[in-house]
XYZ file of C-alpha atoms in Angstrom:
748
model
C -0.120 0.008 0.152
C 1.363 3.315 -0.977
C 2.078 5.383 2.029
C 0.343 8.745 2.734
C 3.339 11.260 2.886
C 0.923 13.925 4.157
C 0.967 12.067 7.447
C 4.034 12.481 9.661
C 4.359 9.090 10.921
C 4.271 7.554 7.344
C 6.729 10.077 5.783
C 9.168 9.650 8.780
C 9.194 5.774 8.057
C 9.809 6.519 4.188
C 12.763 8.938 5.160
C 14.255 6.806 7.563
C 14.355 4.119 4.896
C 16.154 6.289 2.626
C 19.940 6.091 2.629
C 21.399 8.494 -0.061
C 24.922 7.214 0.268
C 23.716 3.619 -0.590
C 21.190 4.648 -3.299
C 23.702 7.095 -5.328
C 27.116 6.947 -3.824
C 28.692 8.499 -7.085
C 26.123 11.388 -7.274
C 26.489 12.147 -3.522
C 30.221 12.135 -3.619
C 30.435 14.657 -6.453
C 27.844 16.823 -4.643
C 30.032 16.757 -1.680
C 32.958 17.948 -3.374
C 30.884 20.626 -5.097
C 29.403 22.178 -2.044
C 32.865 22.081 -0.376
C 34.274 24.094 -3.186
C 31.409 26.581 -3.012
C 31.796 27.050 0.820
C 35.468 27.719 0.422
C 35.134 30.175 -2.156
C 35.403 33.914 -0.895
C 33.671 36.982 -2.253
C 36.329 37.652 -5.069
C 36.481 33.961 -6.028
C 32.729 33.965 -6.623
C 32.940 37.086 -8.726
C 35.153 35.139 -11.231
C 33.902 33.796 -14.641
C 35.394 30.337 -13.477
C 33.132 30.275 -10.432
C 30.057 31.099 -12.247
C 30.855 28.796 -14.978
C 30.831 25.980 -12.266
C 27.647 26.879 -10.781
C 25.587 27.566 -13.862
C 26.954 25.178 -16.262
C 28.957 22.441 -14.393
C 26.708 22.042 -11.470
C 25.976 18.319 -10.074
C 23.045 19.462 -8.032
C 20.356 18.952 -10.525
C 18.506 15.680 -11.336
C 17.550 16.830 -14.744
C 20.815 17.763 -16.258
C 22.325 21.377 -17.036
C 19.409 22.853 -18.623
C 19.126 24.308 -22.321
C 18.797 27.984 -22.067
C 21.933 29.853 -23.265
C 22.978 32.500 -20.484
C 26.720 32.606 -21.460
C 26.265 36.394 -21.884
C 25.419 36.746 -18.405
C 28.346 34.593 -17.205
C 30.640 36.760 -19.432
C 29.090 40.031 -17.604
C 31.247 41.116 -14.681
C 28.577 43.165 -13.353
C 26.083 40.328 -13.207
C 28.855 38.002 -11.573
C 29.591 40.820 -8.917
C 26.152 41.347 -8.055
C 25.328 37.560 -7.527
C 28.497 37.134 -5.580
C 27.601 39.757 -3.171
C 23.972 38.445 -2.699
C 25.250 34.952 -1.968
C 26.708 36.293 1.248
C 23.784 38.105 2.475
C 21.967 36.547 5.435
C 18.615 34.985 4.700
C 16.737 35.928 8.027
C 16.157 34.076 11.337
C 12.651 32.897 10.600
C 10.995 30.554 7.809
C 8.969 33.416 6.566
C 11.906 35.692 6.293
C 14.057 33.175 4.474
C 11.252 32.430 2.070
C 10.834 36.231 1.307
C 14.361 36.801 0.721
C 14.975 33.654 -1.424
C 11.807 34.546 -3.454
C 13.008 38.362 -3.951
C 16.516 36.866 -4.894
C 14.975 34.503 -7.466
C 12.776 37.179 -8.875
C 15.760 39.553 -9.315
C 17.826 36.880 -11.029
C 14.851 36.198 -13.373
C 14.772 40.026 -14.101
C 18.434 40.533 -14.741
C 18.765 37.530 -16.956
C 16.240 39.023 -19.228
C 18.968 41.273 -20.466
C 21.040 38.230 -21.529
C 18.530 35.642 -22.631
C 15.020 35.554 -24.400
C 13.873 32.573 -22.149
C 14.079 32.212 -18.346
C 16.466 29.280 -17.426
C 14.375 28.226 -14.411
C 16.390 24.804 -14.012
C 19.563 26.562 -13.765
C 18.480 29.217 -11.427
C 17.492 26.539 -8.910
C 20.365 24.652 -9.386
C 22.536 27.822 -8.589
C 20.259 28.697 -5.569
C 20.694 25.122 -4.155
C 24.382 25.355 -4.649
C 24.453 28.597 -2.702
C 22.081 27.919 -0.158
C 22.111 24.230 0.363
C 20.326 24.162 3.551
C 16.941 25.406 1.979
C 16.879 24.112 -1.347
C 16.271 20.521 -2.676
C 18.104 18.918 -5.624
C 14.730 18.885 -7.458
C 15.446 21.662 -9.574
C 12.844 21.334 -12.387
C 9.758 23.093 -11.319
C 7.272 20.463 -12.456
C 9.011 17.723 -10.561
C 9.419 19.980 -7.403
C 5.576 20.697 -7.666
C 4.693 16.868 -7.692
C 7.238 16.353 -5.046
C 5.291 19.085 -2.643
C 2.089 17.600 -3.642
C 3.053 14.305 -2.459
C 4.049 15.775 0.971
C 1.332 18.338 1.356
C -1.581 17.304 -0.878
C -3.248 19.025 -3.655
C -4.737 21.934 -1.834
C -1.338 23.737 -0.970
C 0.136 25.409 -3.857
C 2.796 28.023 -2.849
C 5.214 29.512 -5.338
C 8.105 27.616 -6.767
C 10.616 29.094 -4.039
C 8.558 28.498 -1.344
C 7.614 24.859 -2.336
C 11.402 24.114 -2.205
C 11.787 25.610 1.282
C 8.666 23.833 2.633
C 10.007 20.553 1.176
C 13.237 20.886 3.114
C 11.498 22.134 6.215
C 9.269 19.204 6.367
C 11.935 16.703 5.671
C 14.396 18.256 8.051
C 11.656 18.617 11.033
C 11.339 14.591 10.858
C 14.874 13.772 10.369
C 16.090 16.170 13.056
C 19.081 18.501 13.096
C 22.167 18.136 11.008
C 25.488 20.075 10.556
C 26.890 22.279 7.785
C 29.513 20.133 6.679
C 29.272 19.423 2.735
C 28.722 15.718 3.550
C 25.499 16.349 5.833
C 24.232 19.054 3.508
C 24.510 17.237 0.340
C 22.986 13.959 1.810
C 20.130 16.009 3.415
C 19.235 17.916 0.217
C 18.810 14.811 -1.878
C 15.936 13.506 -0.097
C 13.586 15.542 -1.917
C 14.699 13.757 -5.115
C 14.313 10.293 -3.852
C 10.733 11.191 -2.504
C 10.006 12.447 -5.933
C 11.500 9.165 -7.646
C 9.961 6.652 -5.367
C 6.499 8.431 -4.647
C 5.646 11.327 -6.626
C 6.729 10.444 -9.909
C 4.829 7.249 -9.971
C 1.458 9.392 -9.539
C 2.231 10.966 -12.744
C 2.844 8.216 -15.066
C 6.319 8.040 -15.304
C 8.401 5.046 -14.352
C 10.747 5.842 -11.281
C 14.252 5.650 -12.052
C 16.711 7.115 -9.463
C 19.532 5.784 -11.611
C 19.191 8.884 -13.948
C 20.367 11.366 -11.985
C 21.626 13.464 -14.667
C 19.124 13.142 -17.391
C 19.536 14.158 -21.310
C 18.025 17.493 -21.332
C 17.582 17.581 -24.979
C 14.018 17.483 -26.539
C 12.778 14.137 -27.711
C 10.863 14.290 -30.891
C 8.180 11.555 -31.709
C 8.547 10.294 -35.295
C 5.965 11.993 -37.711
C 3.548 9.096 -38.019
C 3.211 9.162 -34.203
C 2.422 12.837 -33.735
C -0.907 14.531 -33.323
C -1.979 16.043 -36.515
C -2.216 19.850 -35.716
C -3.433 21.931 -32.943
C -7.172 22.582 -32.558
C -8.395 25.924 -32.600
C -10.460 27.042 -29.697
C -12.352 30.137 -28.902
C -10.390 32.059 -26.330
C -7.186 30.516 -26.942
C -4.703 30.593 -23.890
C -7.484 32.487 -21.900
C -9.602 29.438 -22.337
C -7.060 27.161 -21.178
C -6.363 29.372 -18.159
C -9.968 29.559 -17.317
C -10.615 25.765 -17.397
C -7.385 24.913 -15.377
C -8.355 27.509 -12.743
C -11.590 25.663 -12.608
C -10.118 22.233 -12.340
C -7.531 23.235 -9.816
C -8.942 21.467 -6.660
C -10.134 18.380 -8.698
C -13.600 18.136 -10.269
C -15.683 15.449 -11.953
C -15.772 15.292 -15.767
C -19.476 16.213 -15.371
C -18.465 19.367 -13.521
C -16.137 20.518 -15.885
C -18.666 20.004 -18.559
C -21.129 22.171 -16.705
C -18.507 24.817 -16.228
C -17.841 24.774 -20.114
C -21.455 24.846 -20.939
C -21.814 28.057 -18.941
C -18.415 29.553 -20.814
C -19.819 28.439 -24.249
C -23.508 28.185 -24.180
C -23.699 27.941 -27.925
C -21.499 24.725 -28.239
C -22.779 21.497 -28.295
C -21.746 18.848 -25.593
C -19.788 16.916 -28.306
C -17.868 20.155 -28.911
C -17.167 20.665 -25.079
C -16.018 17.148 -24.895
C -13.584 17.809 -27.524
C -12.335 20.643 -25.800
C -11.633 18.647 -22.752
C -9.831 15.995 -25.013
C -7.781 18.977 -26.481
C -6.685 20.052 -23.133
C -5.722 16.477 -21.963
C -4.351 15.250 -25.222
C -2.756 18.263 -27.182
C -1.864 20.622 -24.410
C -1.184 18.131 -21.497
C -2.512 20.363 -19.018
C -5.158 18.322 -17.376
C -5.226 14.646 -16.264
C -8.337 12.303 -15.270
C -7.431 9.968 -12.537
C -10.223 7.748 -10.886
C -12.872 10.179 -12.300
C -11.304 13.250 -10.907
C -10.166 15.893 -13.213
C -7.188 18.063 -12.180
C -4.284 19.827 -13.706
C -1.032 18.313 -14.633
C 2.131 19.788 -12.896
C 2.632 21.454 -16.377
C -0.880 22.940 -16.151
C -0.356 23.983 -12.450
C 2.977 25.996 -13.474
C 1.090 27.564 -16.406
C -1.557 28.855 -13.912
C 0.979 29.828 -11.336
C 3.273 31.648 -13.606
C 1.012 32.825 -16.472
C 4.126 31.770 -18.773
C 2.920 30.081 -22.089
C 6.462 28.684 -22.313
C 5.564 25.890 -19.951
C 3.366 24.233 -22.690
C 6.065 24.722 -25.526
C 8.098 21.389 -25.366
C 5.240 18.995 -26.021
C 4.338 21.121 -29.004
C 7.803 20.901 -30.440
C 7.958 17.224 -29.860
C 4.416 15.783 -30.268
C 2.683 18.029 -32.650
C 3.324 17.644 -36.373
C 4.338 20.478 -38.061
C 5.390 22.922 -35.369
C 9.312 21.982 -35.693
C 8.970 22.694 -39.455
C 7.625 26.062 -39.032
C 10.168 27.158 -36.490
C 13.056 25.631 -38.398
C 11.920 27.498 -41.668
C 11.388 31.122 -40.222
C 14.877 30.630 -38.463
C 16.194 30.901 -41.818
C 13.956 33.917 -43.248
C 10.573 35.493 -42.885
C 7.895 33.639 -44.737
C 4.370 34.655 -46.000
C 1.125 33.265 -44.852
C 0.714 31.403 -48.002
C 4.197 30.065 -47.886
C 3.549 28.693 -44.428
C 0.283 27.082 -45.428
C 1.939 25.440 -48.080
C 4.825 24.079 -45.959
C 2.247 22.639 -43.523
C 0.348 20.990 -46.268
C 3.466 19.434 -47.387
C 4.216 18.260 -44.022
C 0.652 16.669 -43.744
C -0.599 16.091 -47.280
C -3.936 15.010 -45.597
C -4.593 18.630 -44.839
C -6.578 19.553 -48.057
C -7.923 22.735 -46.451
C -6.380 25.853 -44.597
C -8.329 25.281 -41.424
C -5.718 23.096 -39.428
C -2.609 25.035 -40.795
C -4.214 28.240 -39.933
C -5.079 27.082 -36.515
C -1.517 26.100 -35.722
C -0.188 29.413 -36.919
C -2.535 31.073 -34.695
C -1.416 29.085 -31.608
C 2.135 29.605 -32.513
C 1.379 33.439 -32.488
C -0.428 33.108 -28.986
C 2.531 31.323 -27.535
C 4.687 34.097 -28.343
C 6.864 32.061 -30.744
C 6.253 34.219 -33.941
C 4.674 37.473 -35.088
C 3.277 38.770 -38.313
C 3.534 42.218 -39.989
C 0.750 44.062 -41.766
C 1.711 42.337 -45.082
C 0.998 38.706 -43.493
C 4.692 38.020 -43.422
C 5.707 36.010 -40.441
C 9.028 36.222 -38.388
C 10.314 34.490 -35.185
C 10.123 36.438 -31.873
C 13.136 36.381 -29.552
C 11.372 33.550 -27.715
C 10.822 31.589 -31.080
C 14.395 32.060 -31.891
C 15.474 30.428 -28.821
C 13.199 27.433 -29.252
C 14.082 27.021 -32.739
C 17.732 26.585 -31.408
C 16.614 23.613 -29.495
C 15.434 21.744 -32.528
C 18.503 19.640 -32.987
C 16.702 16.814 -35.292
C 15.627 16.887 -38.938
C 11.696 17.628 -38.922
C 9.960 14.811 -40.661
C 6.825 14.716 -43.182
C 4.358 12.222 -43.762
C 4.348 10.253 -46.831
C 2.668 12.328 -49.831
C -0.903 11.150 -50.741
C -2.447 11.048 -54.370
C -4.202 14.196 -55.058
C -4.740 14.910 -51.343
C -6.660 11.569 -50.783
C -5.858 7.899 -49.987
C -6.361 5.645 -52.992
C -7.877 2.394 -51.271
C -6.212 -0.368 -53.521
C -8.608 -2.846 -54.665
C -8.304 -6.424 -53.212
C -7.528 -7.591 -56.938
C -4.278 -5.812 -57.209
C -1.198 -7.417 -55.930
C -1.409 -8.826 -52.533
C 1.046 -9.760 -49.710
C 2.574 -13.332 -50.196
C 3.868 -14.188 -46.932
C 4.927 -17.668 -48.227
C 7.634 -16.111 -50.325
C 9.732 -15.016 -47.237
C 12.614 -17.141 -45.746
C 11.275 -18.415 -42.294
C 14.989 -19.423 -41.322
C 16.304 -15.757 -41.873
C 13.394 -14.320 -40.255
C 13.783 -16.558 -37.274
C 17.663 -16.028 -37.070
C 16.959 -12.185 -37.359
C 14.659 -12.211 -34.158
C 16.494 -14.433 -31.894
C 19.970 -12.952 -32.684
C 21.325 -11.595 -29.318
C 18.161 -12.210 -27.608
C 16.729 -14.803 -25.303
C 13.950 -15.848 -27.633
C 13.776 -19.624 -28.614
C 13.295 -20.225 -32.281
C 10.358 -22.220 -31.665
C 8.554 -19.402 -29.978
C 9.231 -17.121 -32.943
C 7.875 -19.693 -35.438
C 4.845 -20.005 -33.316
C 4.282 -16.471 -33.602
C 4.721 -16.208 -37.146
C 2.522 -19.219 -38.151
C -0.254 -18.119 -35.561
C -0.156 -14.479 -37.149
C -0.541 -15.605 -40.884
C -2.335 -19.197 -40.727
C -5.755 -17.299 -41.213
C -5.896 -15.553 -44.571
C -7.401 -12.250 -42.990
C -7.322 -12.442 -39.148
C -3.724 -11.808 -38.296
C -3.915 -11.171 -34.608
C -1.637 -12.380 -31.751
C -1.688 -11.634 -28.139
C 1.491 -12.038 -26.091
C 0.712 -12.516 -22.546
C 2.558 -13.117 -19.102
C 5.440 -11.959 -17.059
C 6.363 -8.237 -17.046
C 9.893 -7.946 -18.488
C 9.950 -11.213 -20.147
C 10.435 -9.543 -23.632
C 6.730 -9.423 -24.887
C 7.278 -6.055 -26.655
C 10.768 -6.793 -27.668
C 9.790 -9.898 -29.462
C 6.958 -8.137 -31.205
C 9.316 -5.269 -32.366
C 11.996 -7.703 -33.539
C 9.516 -9.914 -35.418
C 7.798 -6.690 -37.065
C 11.099 -5.388 -38.172
C 12.358 -8.698 -39.241
C 9.404 -9.739 -41.493
C 9.266 -6.028 -43.043
C 13.037 -6.229 -43.912
C 12.393 -9.225 -46.260
C 10.132 -6.770 -48.493
C 11.617 -3.255 -47.875
C 14.827 -1.511 -47.165
C 13.647 0.741 -44.320
C 11.442 -1.806 -42.223
C 10.944 0.544 -39.221
C 8.578 2.352 -41.675
C 6.253 -0.741 -41.440
C 6.056 -0.792 -37.700
C 4.003 1.135 -35.376
C 3.609 0.961 -31.639
C 0.678 2.211 -30.248
C 0.785 2.691 -26.236
C -2.853 1.911 -25.232
C -3.976 4.300 -22.499
C -6.686 3.765 -19.777
C -10.008 5.197 -20.375
C -10.384 4.398 -24.197
C -13.888 3.794 -24.496
C -14.522 3.998 -28.412
C -12.401 3.800 -31.484
C -11.610 7.479 -31.737
C -8.087 7.504 -30.298
C -7.306 4.894 -32.864
C -8.952 5.860 -36.172
C -9.963 9.604 -35.502
C -13.057 11.620 -35.855
C -14.584 14.765 -37.499
C -13.458 17.906 -35.357
C -16.755 19.204 -34.016
C -15.039 22.609 -33.319
C -13.738 22.712 -36.910
C -16.189 20.655 -38.919
C -14.182 20.750 -42.146
C -11.353 18.914 -40.462
C -10.689 15.338 -39.510
C -8.674 14.590 -36.279
C -6.142 11.999 -37.780
C -4.398 9.772 -34.945
C -1.115 8.350 -36.010
C -2.561 4.999 -36.285
C -4.835 5.852 -38.882
C -2.174 7.287 -41.303
C -0.160 3.984 -40.520
C -3.170 2.185 -41.774
C -3.866 4.450 -44.723
C -0.216 3.749 -45.785
C -0.734 0.133 -45.369
C -3.923 0.265 -47.702
C -1.794 1.834 -50.325
C 0.971 -0.924 -50.190
C -1.070 -4.250 -49.922
C 1.958 -6.142 -51.043
C 4.002 -5.299 -48.025
C 3.588 -6.455 -44.453
C 2.834 -3.879 -41.758
C 2.611 -4.642 -38.135
C 0.819 -2.691 -35.428
C 1.850 -3.363 -31.810
C -0.589 -2.616 -29.014
C 1.506 -2.313 -26.086
C -0.236 -3.159 -22.806
C -3.520 -3.344 -24.886
C -5.808 -4.272 -21.894
C -5.104 -0.934 -20.084
C -8.612 -0.490 -21.465
C -11.270 -2.828 -22.837
C -10.001 -3.895 -26.538
C -13.642 -4.991 -27.429
C -14.462 -1.325 -27.089
C -11.716 0.746 -28.561
C -10.777 -2.004 -31.015
C -14.219 -3.107 -32.059
C -13.916 -1.939 -35.887
C -10.991 -4.074 -36.240
C -12.309 -7.209 -34.286
C -15.282 -6.977 -36.451
C -13.828 -6.579 -39.829
C -11.277 -9.199 -39.378
C -13.805 -11.539 -38.835
C -16.328 -10.590 -41.386
C -14.212 -9.215 -44.031
C -16.105 -5.826 -44.318
C -14.560 -2.523 -44.943
C -13.446 -0.432 -42.073
C -15.820 2.567 -41.809
C -14.022 5.815 -40.785
C -16.789 8.376 -41.435
C -20.134 8.879 -43.337
C -19.324 12.347 -45.007
C -19.079 11.027 -48.660
C -16.246 9.322 -50.314
C -13.519 11.315 -48.908
C -13.275 13.970 -46.177
C -10.369 16.184 -45.442
C -8.231 13.751 -47.256
C -9.647 10.596 -45.298
C -11.661 7.954 -47.347
C -14.968 7.159 -45.847
C -14.024 3.328 -45.755
C -10.998 1.121 -46.618
C -10.780 -2.536 -47.204
C -9.772 -4.487 -44.439
C -5.882 -4.340 -44.407
C -5.176 -8.088 -44.718
C -1.331 -7.138 -45.058
C -1.304 -5.781 -41.415
C -0.612 -7.816 -38.489
C -1.772 -6.738 -35.022
C 0.338 -7.915 -31.807
C -0.972 -7.175 -28.469
C 0.942 -7.264 -25.290
C -0.907 -7.779 -22.016
C 0.059 -7.797 -18.377
C -2.384 -9.444 -15.861
C -2.358 -7.519 -12.750
C -4.605 -5.233 -10.725
C -4.060 -2.276 -13.289
C -5.502 -4.012 -16.213
C -8.631 -5.544 -17.663
C -9.544 -9.126 -18.552
C -9.842 -10.069 -22.206
C -13.278 -11.020 -23.439
C -13.921 -14.097 -25.696
C -14.662 -11.728 -28.424
C -10.994 -10.739 -28.239
C -9.676 -14.189 -27.409
C -11.503 -16.049 -30.266
C -9.815 -13.822 -32.701
C -6.411 -13.896 -31.565
C -3.438 -16.453 -31.406
C -2.160 -16.375 -27.765
C 1.410 -17.011 -26.671
C 2.269 -17.026 -22.839
C 5.408 -15.604 -21.277
C 5.983 -17.370 -17.832
C 8.829 -19.586 -18.323
C 12.259 -18.058 -17.801
C 15.232 -20.329 -18.437
C 18.533 -18.646 -17.673
C 20.231 -20.760 -20.091
C 18.598 -19.122 -22.930
C 19.961 -15.574 -21.658
C 22.599 -14.784 -24.425
C 24.481 -11.824 -22.682
C 25.955 -13.170 -19.651
C 29.581 -12.143 -21.035
C 28.590 -8.965 -22.100
C 28.861 -6.992 -18.810
C 32.721 -7.189 -17.935
C 32.033 -9.624 -14.938
C 34.667 -12.325 -14.405
C 33.519 -15.934 -15.229
C 33.526 -16.785 -11.224
C 31.269 -13.813 -10.401
C 28.894 -14.850 -13.241
C 28.652 -18.317 -12.110
C 27.585 -16.836 -8.668
C 25.027 -14.585 -9.958
C 23.588 -17.088 -12.270
C 23.170 -19.731 -9.514
C 21.512 -17.085 -7.386
C 19.113 -16.022 -9.944
C 18.374 -19.669 -11.095
C 17.519 -20.570 -7.522
C 15.261 -17.511 -6.949
C 13.408 -18.315 -10.231
C 12.724 -21.850 -9.001
C 11.586 -20.751 -5.705
C 9.242 -17.722 -7.025
C 7.928 -19.378 -10.201
C 5.177 -21.542 -8.926
C 3.445 -18.343 -7.427
C 4.411 -16.434 -10.658
C 6.358 -14.005 -8.459
C 9.450 -14.613 -10.594
C 11.161 -11.962 -12.947
C 12.070 -11.632 -16.640
C 14.911 -10.778 -18.738
C 14.680 -7.088 -18.091
C 15.416 -7.826 -14.267
C 18.314 -10.166 -15.351
C 19.487 -7.515 -17.478
C 19.455 -4.829 -14.910
C 20.976 -7.088 -12.157
C 24.134 -7.567 -14.490
C 24.228 -3.806 -15.240
C 24.112 -2.989 -11.682
C 26.879 -5.381 -10.803
C 28.917 -4.230 -13.632
C 28.896 -0.560 -12.747
C 29.294 -1.677 -8.976
C 32.362 -3.644 -9.788
C 34.274 -0.593 -10.963
C 34.380 0.814 -7.411
C 37.398 0.278 -5.218
C 35.475 -1.454 -2.561
C 33.278 -3.802 -4.556
C 31.888 -6.712 -2.867
C 29.890 -8.980 -5.078
C 27.711 -10.653 -2.419
C 27.020 -7.237 -0.912
C 26.081 -5.617 -4.272
C 23.969 -8.489 -5.290
C 22.223 -8.502 -2.204
C 21.239 -4.655 -2.928
C 19.978 -5.316 -6.388
C 18.079 -8.224 -5.534
C 16.508 -6.220 -2.778
C 15.815 -3.590 -5.115
C 14.718 -5.288 -8.371
C 13.362 -8.654 -7.342
C 11.686 -8.285 -3.803
C 9.292 -5.263 -4.578
C 7.180 -7.603 -6.867
C 6.371 -9.847 -3.878
C 2.715 -9.849 -2.750
C -0.060 -12.032 -2.099
C -2.614 -13.493 0.033
C -2.902 -16.595 2.308
C -2.029 -19.919 0.590
C 0.084 -22.878 1.222
C 1.847 -22.291 -2.163
C 2.851 -18.766 -1.253
C 3.986 -19.957 2.270
C 6.267 -22.409 0.653
C 7.332 -19.994 -2.177
C 8.629 -17.469 0.664
C 10.228 -20.188 2.726
C 12.031 -21.344 -0.443
C 13.177 -17.928 -1.297
C 14.353 -17.397 2.464
C 16.584 -20.499 2.070
C 17.888 -19.399 -1.396
C 18.799 -15.973 0.067
C 20.319 -17.421 3.190
C 22.379 -19.962 1.229
C 23.930 -17.213 -1.116
C 24.519 -14.797 1.664
C 21.959 -12.079 0.669
C 21.154 -11.315 4.316
C 19.390 -7.843 3.863
C 17.046 -9.512 1.385
C 16.602 -12.545 3.494
C 15.569 -10.341 6.379
C 13.011 -8.373 4.183
C 11.398 -11.822 3.073
C 11.242 -12.885 6.578
C 9.035 -9.657 7.342
C 6.936 -10.404 4.637
C 6.596 -13.985 5.880
C 5.582 -12.785 8.973
C 3.020 -10.380 7.639
C 1.191 -13.314 5.750
C 1.219 -15.457 8.855
C -0.388 -12.661 11.071
C -2.597 -10.866 8.634
C -3.139 -13.285 5.900
C -1.587 -11.089 3.245
C 1.685 -9.550 2.563
C 3.195 -6.964 0.077
C 6.676 -5.466 -0.276
C 5.389 -1.882 0.064
C 3.493 -1.492 3.171
């Protein structure tokens, strides 16, 4: 059960279980040395360019990298350096309120002064610097969204102070429960990292991201989605950013979807309910400013910061990486100003499905609203200073969708060339899939035959153990079969991450935009299927990752029906073609669908309607002899033998209760040991104990049964035999819980 960190007793237990030196000794050592250097620097030293280069650009405080905003001009400026050096020695005050007021004023002044040197505010860098100069009061969670999530975990959703006050309150609460500590670099460094571990272990998991405290310094670069997986444009809404702000303010304390609909009905009395529901989807899936969890709609951390700061810049990163065409516009305008007509033509080239100007014009309006570009009286667009800065962040080559014929998709008749799977070389296919992986050739052969045995129904479900390679097998197979037909096989593979709350096919196949009746909202999968329809002689594969997070018989219903009946897939009822999308397409018999499923408390069961159409493979058996990369991690043969024996015994003990682990865990154990072995005080058994505790034991849970008791006892014996005392003691506590209460779980 997840602890309630707003309760002192539960938070204290969590804090006492955190050992920064054990979790991240390398990070902590670097941070200690950094703080020691800062403490020793006098006023004159702090005025130097070398000192400022260190605190602004080579700062190990942050958990999110160095930040990307260029402030080199400020570092070069002697006046700015002298001012900050002098401010760093001024006292903060004796009370919490005085310290918050002083730090907030300093933060605001830094922001204001940096405007003379940069078009964007380097928030991450500023908080890293404040943490370096005032390590007793600022955490290592320099990213404001992550700090907000951490604060929310500690104080609940109702308390929403500013970014500086959040930092101080997080530190004060942690310090209150852990007690006094000194001013040595070692003590300061350890204490200031607790906020990050709280975020990783508890706050981050509440917002949909997998916790990973091994990535202390993350890659700060923007990560673009491929063109085919991006949203097709930005939907125009009345009021623009003001409407976003108004809706966000309403949901700030958490409301139901119906409450939000009532609010929007009052705001837009002339809109139909279908339009208002689309507006909610825009807030959720285009701008990522609201989230819906257990029926409650509330702002995302990104949305909260937008309301708190009023800065549209908070919303720009997902636009650049997730919305088709935005990066094209900024890159083009960075070279030269362009007219309205030239930009509209560019966007239609990026997305050939846009046959009208509605969607491109809506995007141009949003980019003006976000302050990225401006237009003069002649209709010529140019970038603003902020737009120039963001254009400099685009390190990739913007991609276009494949061109369509005359703006429409040609639905190739079934009488034309069709895919002939019989012509491929199964031996080559199987070898390509299993090479360097832990898949048996017989498993690949089963998947291949099961997918293509029926002339039309090419659907497989891979079910079983998390981390056993289900998605990897699907991806490798999809690429391997396409590689026998085309030179660029990745173009014929599409991975669709299924989301909770899909109740109809719209997220997959799109819909007519009720706010812009002349445009069709085209999800990436629709474009992929339309491309497959134009190339019926090539194999295409759709991977539905974690397909049972929602009910497949609801969102996947058109495909399930058509694959059985052979009838055409209907997309809309607006004539033969609408906004470049045909009304129907022949069921794509050259497309294989592979779904991966995990069966746990977060997923749905599969109905007979789904299972009757699918070839099913289970992934529960893990044989360490099949793992091909034992020698790839730099461990010596004796150590490998010890690790292999320990993991093998644990698999045998846990497998009867299906509490065992897959290849991902094996890989992580070896990677951990490989890095740990580089230390001077490396002890294999101690390191193995730590990684088993962290990667194997957290999945242990269950209710009273003889089989579970037996599995726990065998696990204790294995751990004792191999000298993993810490892990053994933990399992003993779980065994005691099971005996006393009839149930047990690692997190309690």
